CSV table of C-alpha atoms in Angstrom, one decimal:
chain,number,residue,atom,x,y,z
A,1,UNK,CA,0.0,0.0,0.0
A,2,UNK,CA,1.1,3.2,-0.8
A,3,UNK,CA,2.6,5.6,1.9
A,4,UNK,CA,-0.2,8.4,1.1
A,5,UNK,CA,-3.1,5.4,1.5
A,6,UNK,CA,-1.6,4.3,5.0
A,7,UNK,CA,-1.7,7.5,6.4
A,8,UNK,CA,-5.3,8.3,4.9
A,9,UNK,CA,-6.1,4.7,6.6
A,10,UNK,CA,-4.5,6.0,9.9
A,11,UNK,CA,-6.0,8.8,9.8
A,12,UNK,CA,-9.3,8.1,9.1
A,13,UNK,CA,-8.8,5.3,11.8
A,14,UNK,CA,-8.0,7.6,14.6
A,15,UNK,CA,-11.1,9.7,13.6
A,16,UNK,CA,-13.3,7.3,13.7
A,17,UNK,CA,-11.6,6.0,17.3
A,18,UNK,CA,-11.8,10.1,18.7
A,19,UNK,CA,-16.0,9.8,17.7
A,20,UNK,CA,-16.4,6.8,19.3
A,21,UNK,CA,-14.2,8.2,22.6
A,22,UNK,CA,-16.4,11.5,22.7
A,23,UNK,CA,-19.7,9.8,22.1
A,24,UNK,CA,-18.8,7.8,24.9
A,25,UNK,CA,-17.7,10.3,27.1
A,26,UNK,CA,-21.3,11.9,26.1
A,27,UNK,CA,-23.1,9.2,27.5
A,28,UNK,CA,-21.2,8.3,30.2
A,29,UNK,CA,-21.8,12.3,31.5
A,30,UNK,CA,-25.3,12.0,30.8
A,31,UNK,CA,-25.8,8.7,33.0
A,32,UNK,CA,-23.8,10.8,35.9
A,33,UNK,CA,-26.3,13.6,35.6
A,34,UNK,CA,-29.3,11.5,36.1
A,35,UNK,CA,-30.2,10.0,40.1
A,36,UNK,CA,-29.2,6.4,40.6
A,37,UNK,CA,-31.8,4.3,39.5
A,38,UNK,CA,-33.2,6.7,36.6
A,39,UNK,CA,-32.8,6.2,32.8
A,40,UNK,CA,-34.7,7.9,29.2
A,41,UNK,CA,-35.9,5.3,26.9
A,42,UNK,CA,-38.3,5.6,24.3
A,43,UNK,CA,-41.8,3.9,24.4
A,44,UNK,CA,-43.9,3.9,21.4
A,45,UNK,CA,-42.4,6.9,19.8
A,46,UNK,CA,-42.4,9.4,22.8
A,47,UNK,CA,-39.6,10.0,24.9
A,48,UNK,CA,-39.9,8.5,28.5
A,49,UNK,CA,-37.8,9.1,32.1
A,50,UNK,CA,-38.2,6.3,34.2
A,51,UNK,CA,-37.5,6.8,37.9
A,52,UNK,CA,-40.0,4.0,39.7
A,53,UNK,CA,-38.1,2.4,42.9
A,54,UNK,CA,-35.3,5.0,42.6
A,55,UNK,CA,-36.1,5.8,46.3
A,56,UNK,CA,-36.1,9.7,45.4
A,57,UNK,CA,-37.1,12.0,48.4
A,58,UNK,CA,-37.6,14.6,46.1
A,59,UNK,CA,-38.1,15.4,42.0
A,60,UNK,CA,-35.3,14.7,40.8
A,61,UNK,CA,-33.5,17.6,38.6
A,62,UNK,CA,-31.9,17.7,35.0
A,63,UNK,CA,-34.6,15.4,33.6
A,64,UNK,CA,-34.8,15.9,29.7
A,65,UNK,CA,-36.8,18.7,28.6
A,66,UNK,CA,-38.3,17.1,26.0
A,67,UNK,CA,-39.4,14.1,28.3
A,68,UNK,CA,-43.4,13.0,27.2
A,69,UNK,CA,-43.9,10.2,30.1
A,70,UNK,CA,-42.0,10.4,33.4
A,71,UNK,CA,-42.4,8.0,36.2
A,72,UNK,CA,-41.4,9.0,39.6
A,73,UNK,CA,-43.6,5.8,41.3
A,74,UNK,CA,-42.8,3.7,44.4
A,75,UNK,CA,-40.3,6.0,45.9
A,76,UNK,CA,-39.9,8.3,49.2
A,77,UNK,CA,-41.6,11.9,47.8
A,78,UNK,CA,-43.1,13.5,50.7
A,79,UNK,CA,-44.5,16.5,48.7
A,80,UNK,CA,-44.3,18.8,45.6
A,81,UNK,CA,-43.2,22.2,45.4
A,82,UNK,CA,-44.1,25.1,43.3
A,83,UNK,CA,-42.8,24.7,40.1
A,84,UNK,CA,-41.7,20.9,40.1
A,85,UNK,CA,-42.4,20.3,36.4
A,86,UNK,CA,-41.8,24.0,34.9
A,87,UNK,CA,-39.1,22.6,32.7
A,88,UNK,CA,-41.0,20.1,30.8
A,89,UNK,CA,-43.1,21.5,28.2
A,90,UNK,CA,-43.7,19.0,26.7
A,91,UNK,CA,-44.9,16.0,29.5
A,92,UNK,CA,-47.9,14.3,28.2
A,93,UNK,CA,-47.9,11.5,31.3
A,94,UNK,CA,-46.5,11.9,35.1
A,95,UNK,CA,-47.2,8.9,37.4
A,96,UNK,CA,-46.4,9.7,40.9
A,97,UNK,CA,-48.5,7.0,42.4
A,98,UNK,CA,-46.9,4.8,45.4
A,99,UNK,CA,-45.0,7.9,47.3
A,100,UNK,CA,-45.1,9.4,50.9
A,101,UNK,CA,-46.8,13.2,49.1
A,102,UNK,CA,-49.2,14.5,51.8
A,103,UNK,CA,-48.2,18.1,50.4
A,104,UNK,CA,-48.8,20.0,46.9
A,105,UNK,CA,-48.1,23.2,47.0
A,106,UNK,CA,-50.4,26.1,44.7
A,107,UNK,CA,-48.2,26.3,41.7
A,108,UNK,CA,-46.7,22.7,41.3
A,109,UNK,CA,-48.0,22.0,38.1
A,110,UNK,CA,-47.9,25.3,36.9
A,111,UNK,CA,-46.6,24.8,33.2
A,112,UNK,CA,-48.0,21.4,32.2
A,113,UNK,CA,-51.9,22.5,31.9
A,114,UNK,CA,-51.4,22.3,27.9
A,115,UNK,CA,-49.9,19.3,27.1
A,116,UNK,CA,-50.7,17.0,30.3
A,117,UNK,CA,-53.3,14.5,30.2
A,118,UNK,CA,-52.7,12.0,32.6
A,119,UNK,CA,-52.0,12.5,36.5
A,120,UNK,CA,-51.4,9.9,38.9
A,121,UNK,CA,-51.7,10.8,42.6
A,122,UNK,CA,-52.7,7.2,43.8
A,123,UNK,CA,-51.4,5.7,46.7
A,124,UNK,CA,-50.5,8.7,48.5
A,125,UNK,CA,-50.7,10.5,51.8
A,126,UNK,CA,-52.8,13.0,50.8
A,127,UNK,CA,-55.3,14.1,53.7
A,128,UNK,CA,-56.2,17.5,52.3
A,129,UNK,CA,-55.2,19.3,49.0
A,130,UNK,CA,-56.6,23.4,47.9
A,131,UNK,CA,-58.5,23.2,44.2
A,132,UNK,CA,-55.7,25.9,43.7
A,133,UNK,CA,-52.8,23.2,43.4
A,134,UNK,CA,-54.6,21.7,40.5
A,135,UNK,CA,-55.4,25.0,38.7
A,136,UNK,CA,-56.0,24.6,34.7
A,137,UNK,CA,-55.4,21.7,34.7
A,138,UNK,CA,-57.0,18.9,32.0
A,139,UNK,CA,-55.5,16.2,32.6
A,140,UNK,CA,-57.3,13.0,33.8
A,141,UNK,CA,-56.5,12.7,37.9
A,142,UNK,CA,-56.4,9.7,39.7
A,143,UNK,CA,-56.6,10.6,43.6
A,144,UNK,CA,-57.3,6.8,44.8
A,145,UNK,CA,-56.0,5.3,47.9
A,146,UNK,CA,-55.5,8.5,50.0
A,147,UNK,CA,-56.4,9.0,53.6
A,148,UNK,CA,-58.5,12.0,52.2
A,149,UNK,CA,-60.7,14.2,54.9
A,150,UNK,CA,-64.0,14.1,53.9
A,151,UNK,CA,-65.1,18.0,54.0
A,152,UNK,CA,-65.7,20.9,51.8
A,153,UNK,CA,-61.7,21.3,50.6
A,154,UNK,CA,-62.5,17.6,49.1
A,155,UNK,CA,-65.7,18.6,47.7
A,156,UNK,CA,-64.4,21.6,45.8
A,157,UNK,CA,-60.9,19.9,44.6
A,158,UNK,CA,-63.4,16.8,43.2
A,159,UNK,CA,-65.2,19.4,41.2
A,160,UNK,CA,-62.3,21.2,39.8
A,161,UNK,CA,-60.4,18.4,38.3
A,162,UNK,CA,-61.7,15.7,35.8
A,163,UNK,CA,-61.2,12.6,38.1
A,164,UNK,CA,-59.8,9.5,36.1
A,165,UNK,CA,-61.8,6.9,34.8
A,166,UNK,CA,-62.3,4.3,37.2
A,167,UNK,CA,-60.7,6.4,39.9
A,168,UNK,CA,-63.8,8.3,41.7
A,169,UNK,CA,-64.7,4.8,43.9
A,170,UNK,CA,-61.0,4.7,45.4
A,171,UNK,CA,-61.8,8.2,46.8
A,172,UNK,CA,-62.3,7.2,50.3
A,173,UNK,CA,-63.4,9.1,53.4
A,174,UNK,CA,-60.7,8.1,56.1
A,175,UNK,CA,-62.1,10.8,57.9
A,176,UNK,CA,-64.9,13.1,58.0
A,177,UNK,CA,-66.6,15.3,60.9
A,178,UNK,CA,-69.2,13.0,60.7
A,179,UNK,CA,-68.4,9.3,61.8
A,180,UNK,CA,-70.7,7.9,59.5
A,181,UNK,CA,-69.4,9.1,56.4
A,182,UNK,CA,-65.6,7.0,57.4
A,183,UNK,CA,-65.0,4.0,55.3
A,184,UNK,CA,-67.4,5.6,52.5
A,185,UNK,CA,-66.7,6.5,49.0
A,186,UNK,CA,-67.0,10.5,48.7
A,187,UNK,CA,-68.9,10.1,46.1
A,188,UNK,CA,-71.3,8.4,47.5
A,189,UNK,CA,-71.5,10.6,50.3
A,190,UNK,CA,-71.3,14.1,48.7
A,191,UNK,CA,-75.1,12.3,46.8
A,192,UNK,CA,-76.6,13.0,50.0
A,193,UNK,CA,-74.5,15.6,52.2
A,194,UNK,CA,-73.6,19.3,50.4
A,195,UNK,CA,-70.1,19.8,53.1
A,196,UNK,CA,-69.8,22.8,51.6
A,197,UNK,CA,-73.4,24.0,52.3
A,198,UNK,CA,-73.3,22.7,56.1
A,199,UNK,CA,-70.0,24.9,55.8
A,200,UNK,CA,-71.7,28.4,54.8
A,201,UNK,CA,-74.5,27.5,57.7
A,202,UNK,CA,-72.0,26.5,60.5
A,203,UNK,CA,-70.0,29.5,60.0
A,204,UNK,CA,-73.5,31.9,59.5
A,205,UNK,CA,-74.2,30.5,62.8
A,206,UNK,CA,-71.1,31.3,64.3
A,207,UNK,CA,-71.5,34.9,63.0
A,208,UNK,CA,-74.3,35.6,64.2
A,209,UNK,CA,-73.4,34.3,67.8
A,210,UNK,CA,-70.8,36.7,67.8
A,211,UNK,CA,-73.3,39.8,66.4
A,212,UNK,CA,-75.7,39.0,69.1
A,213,UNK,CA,-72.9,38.5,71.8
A,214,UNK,CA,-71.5,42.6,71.1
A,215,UNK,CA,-74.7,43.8,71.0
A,216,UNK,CA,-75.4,42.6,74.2
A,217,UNK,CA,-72.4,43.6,75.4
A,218,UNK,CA,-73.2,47.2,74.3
A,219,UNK,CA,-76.5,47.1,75.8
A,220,UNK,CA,-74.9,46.2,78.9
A,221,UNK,CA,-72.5,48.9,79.1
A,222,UNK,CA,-75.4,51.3,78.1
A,223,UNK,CA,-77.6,50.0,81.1
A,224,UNK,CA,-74.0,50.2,83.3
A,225,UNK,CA,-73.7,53.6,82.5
A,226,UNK,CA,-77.0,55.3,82.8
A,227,UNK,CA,-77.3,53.7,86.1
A,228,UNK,CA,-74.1,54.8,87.6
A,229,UNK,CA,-74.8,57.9,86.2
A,230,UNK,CA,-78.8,58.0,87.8
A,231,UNK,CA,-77.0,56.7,91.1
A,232,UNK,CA,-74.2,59.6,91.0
A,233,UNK,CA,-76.7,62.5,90.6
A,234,UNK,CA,-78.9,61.0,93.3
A,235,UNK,CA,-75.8,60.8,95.7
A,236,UNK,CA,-75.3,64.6,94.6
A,237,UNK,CA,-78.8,65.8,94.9
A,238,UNK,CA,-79.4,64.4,98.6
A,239,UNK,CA,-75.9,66.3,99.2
A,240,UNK,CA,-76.9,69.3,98.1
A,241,UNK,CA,-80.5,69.2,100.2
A,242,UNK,CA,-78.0,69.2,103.2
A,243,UNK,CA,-76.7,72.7,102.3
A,244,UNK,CA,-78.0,76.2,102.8
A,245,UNK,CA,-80.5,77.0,100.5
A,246,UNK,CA,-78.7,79.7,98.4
A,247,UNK,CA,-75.6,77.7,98.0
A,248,UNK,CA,-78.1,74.3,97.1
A,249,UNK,CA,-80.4,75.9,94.6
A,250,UNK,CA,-76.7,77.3,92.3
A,251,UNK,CA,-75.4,73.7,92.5
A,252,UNK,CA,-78.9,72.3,91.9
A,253,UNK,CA,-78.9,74.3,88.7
A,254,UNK,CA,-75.5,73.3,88.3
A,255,UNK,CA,-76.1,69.3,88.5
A,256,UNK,CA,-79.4,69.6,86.5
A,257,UNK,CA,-77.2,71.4,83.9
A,258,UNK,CA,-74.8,68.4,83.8
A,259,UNK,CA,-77.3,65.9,83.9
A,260,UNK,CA,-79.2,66.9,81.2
């Protein structure tokens, strides 16, 4: 072989060796930047971040931005802070069923209400959650298999979000106000108890408790002080019967003055 071919050989060799050494460096960084336990794939054409038994604490950061599924299942998540998912446009699923979340703060889905159309919230510790956190949202909601407070923050979150099919009977009253409604599905209860309504009338109740208690306490102090005062000018009329006439009937007019 010619001199000129074996270093065209060579060097086409160590070209092709320097791509393979930097595409491997590439995805040897990109493995480092993800949590132990996580890894993209790509499941029926969309792009997918699988993080299920990763025993995360907490969403994990640098997760693609064009990531369409993510599963963050069976791990430790205690709750989700504003603006968990602002950096992913483009999510389509997020399964975060099988965690410890008992907290979702206003704001923590803020940036998926276009594309997002499947939530999964099942499993949790979720006792009580504001509507709020959920805002504009569309995506289909599963909130099954939470030790959910049965009360009028339940009823209003049920009717702001479009509850997953099959879902709505997992939504269990663990505890409620009302001892019967424990062990009950919420839907079932909310067909024949309006919380929200027994709400407005409790706390009607309790205002007008408190009206009638100041106005009697007004009333009181009214009656208080027209009687001290009654009491005072009697105690000062009898006094001035006990002086000489010319001096009384000046302070007489005097007192009369100041009662009236």
């Amino acid at each position: 072989m010619p001199a000129a071919g074996r270093v065209l050989l060579r060097s086409v060799t160590m070209w092709l060796l320097l791509q393979s050494l930097l595409l491997l460096a590439s995805c040897l960084r990109s493995a480092a930047a993800f949590p132990k336990g996580c890894y993209p794939s790509e499941e029926e054409g969309l792009k997918t971040f699988r993080c299920s038994h990763a025993r995360l604490t907490e969403v994990p950061r640098d997760i693609p931005n064009d990531t369409n599924k993510l599963y963050l299942d069976s791990n430790r998540i205690p709750f989700l802070p504003r603006d968990a998912f602002r950096d992913l446009p483009l999510l389509l699923e997020l399964d975060l069923s099988h965690n410890a979340i008992a907290s979702v703060e206003s704001g923590a889905f803020r940036g998926l209400a276009e594309h997002l159309h499947s939530l999964d919230l099942s499993s949790n510790r979720l006792v009580s959650v504001s509507k709020d956190a959920f805002s504009n949202l569309k995506a289909k909601v599963n909130l099954s298999n939470n030790p959910w407070l049965c009360d009028c923050r339940l009823q209003e979150l049920i009717r702001a979000v479009d509850l997953a099919a099959g879902s709505s009977g997992g939504i269990v009253c663990d505890s409620s106000a009302q001892e019967e409604h424990v062990g009950k599905a919420f839907l079932q209860v909310i067909a024949d108890t309006d919380f929200c309504n027994v709400y407005k009338k409790t706390t009607d109740i309790a205002m007008l408790v408190t009206m009638f208690g100041w106005f009697a306490m007004v009333i009181s102090y009214l009656v208080y002080y027209v009687r001290q005062n009654q009491e005072d000018a009697r105690r000062h009329l009898e006094y001035l019967k006990s002086l000489p006439s010319k001096q009384r009937r000046s302070e007489e007019s005097s007192t009369i003055s100041t009662v009236v």
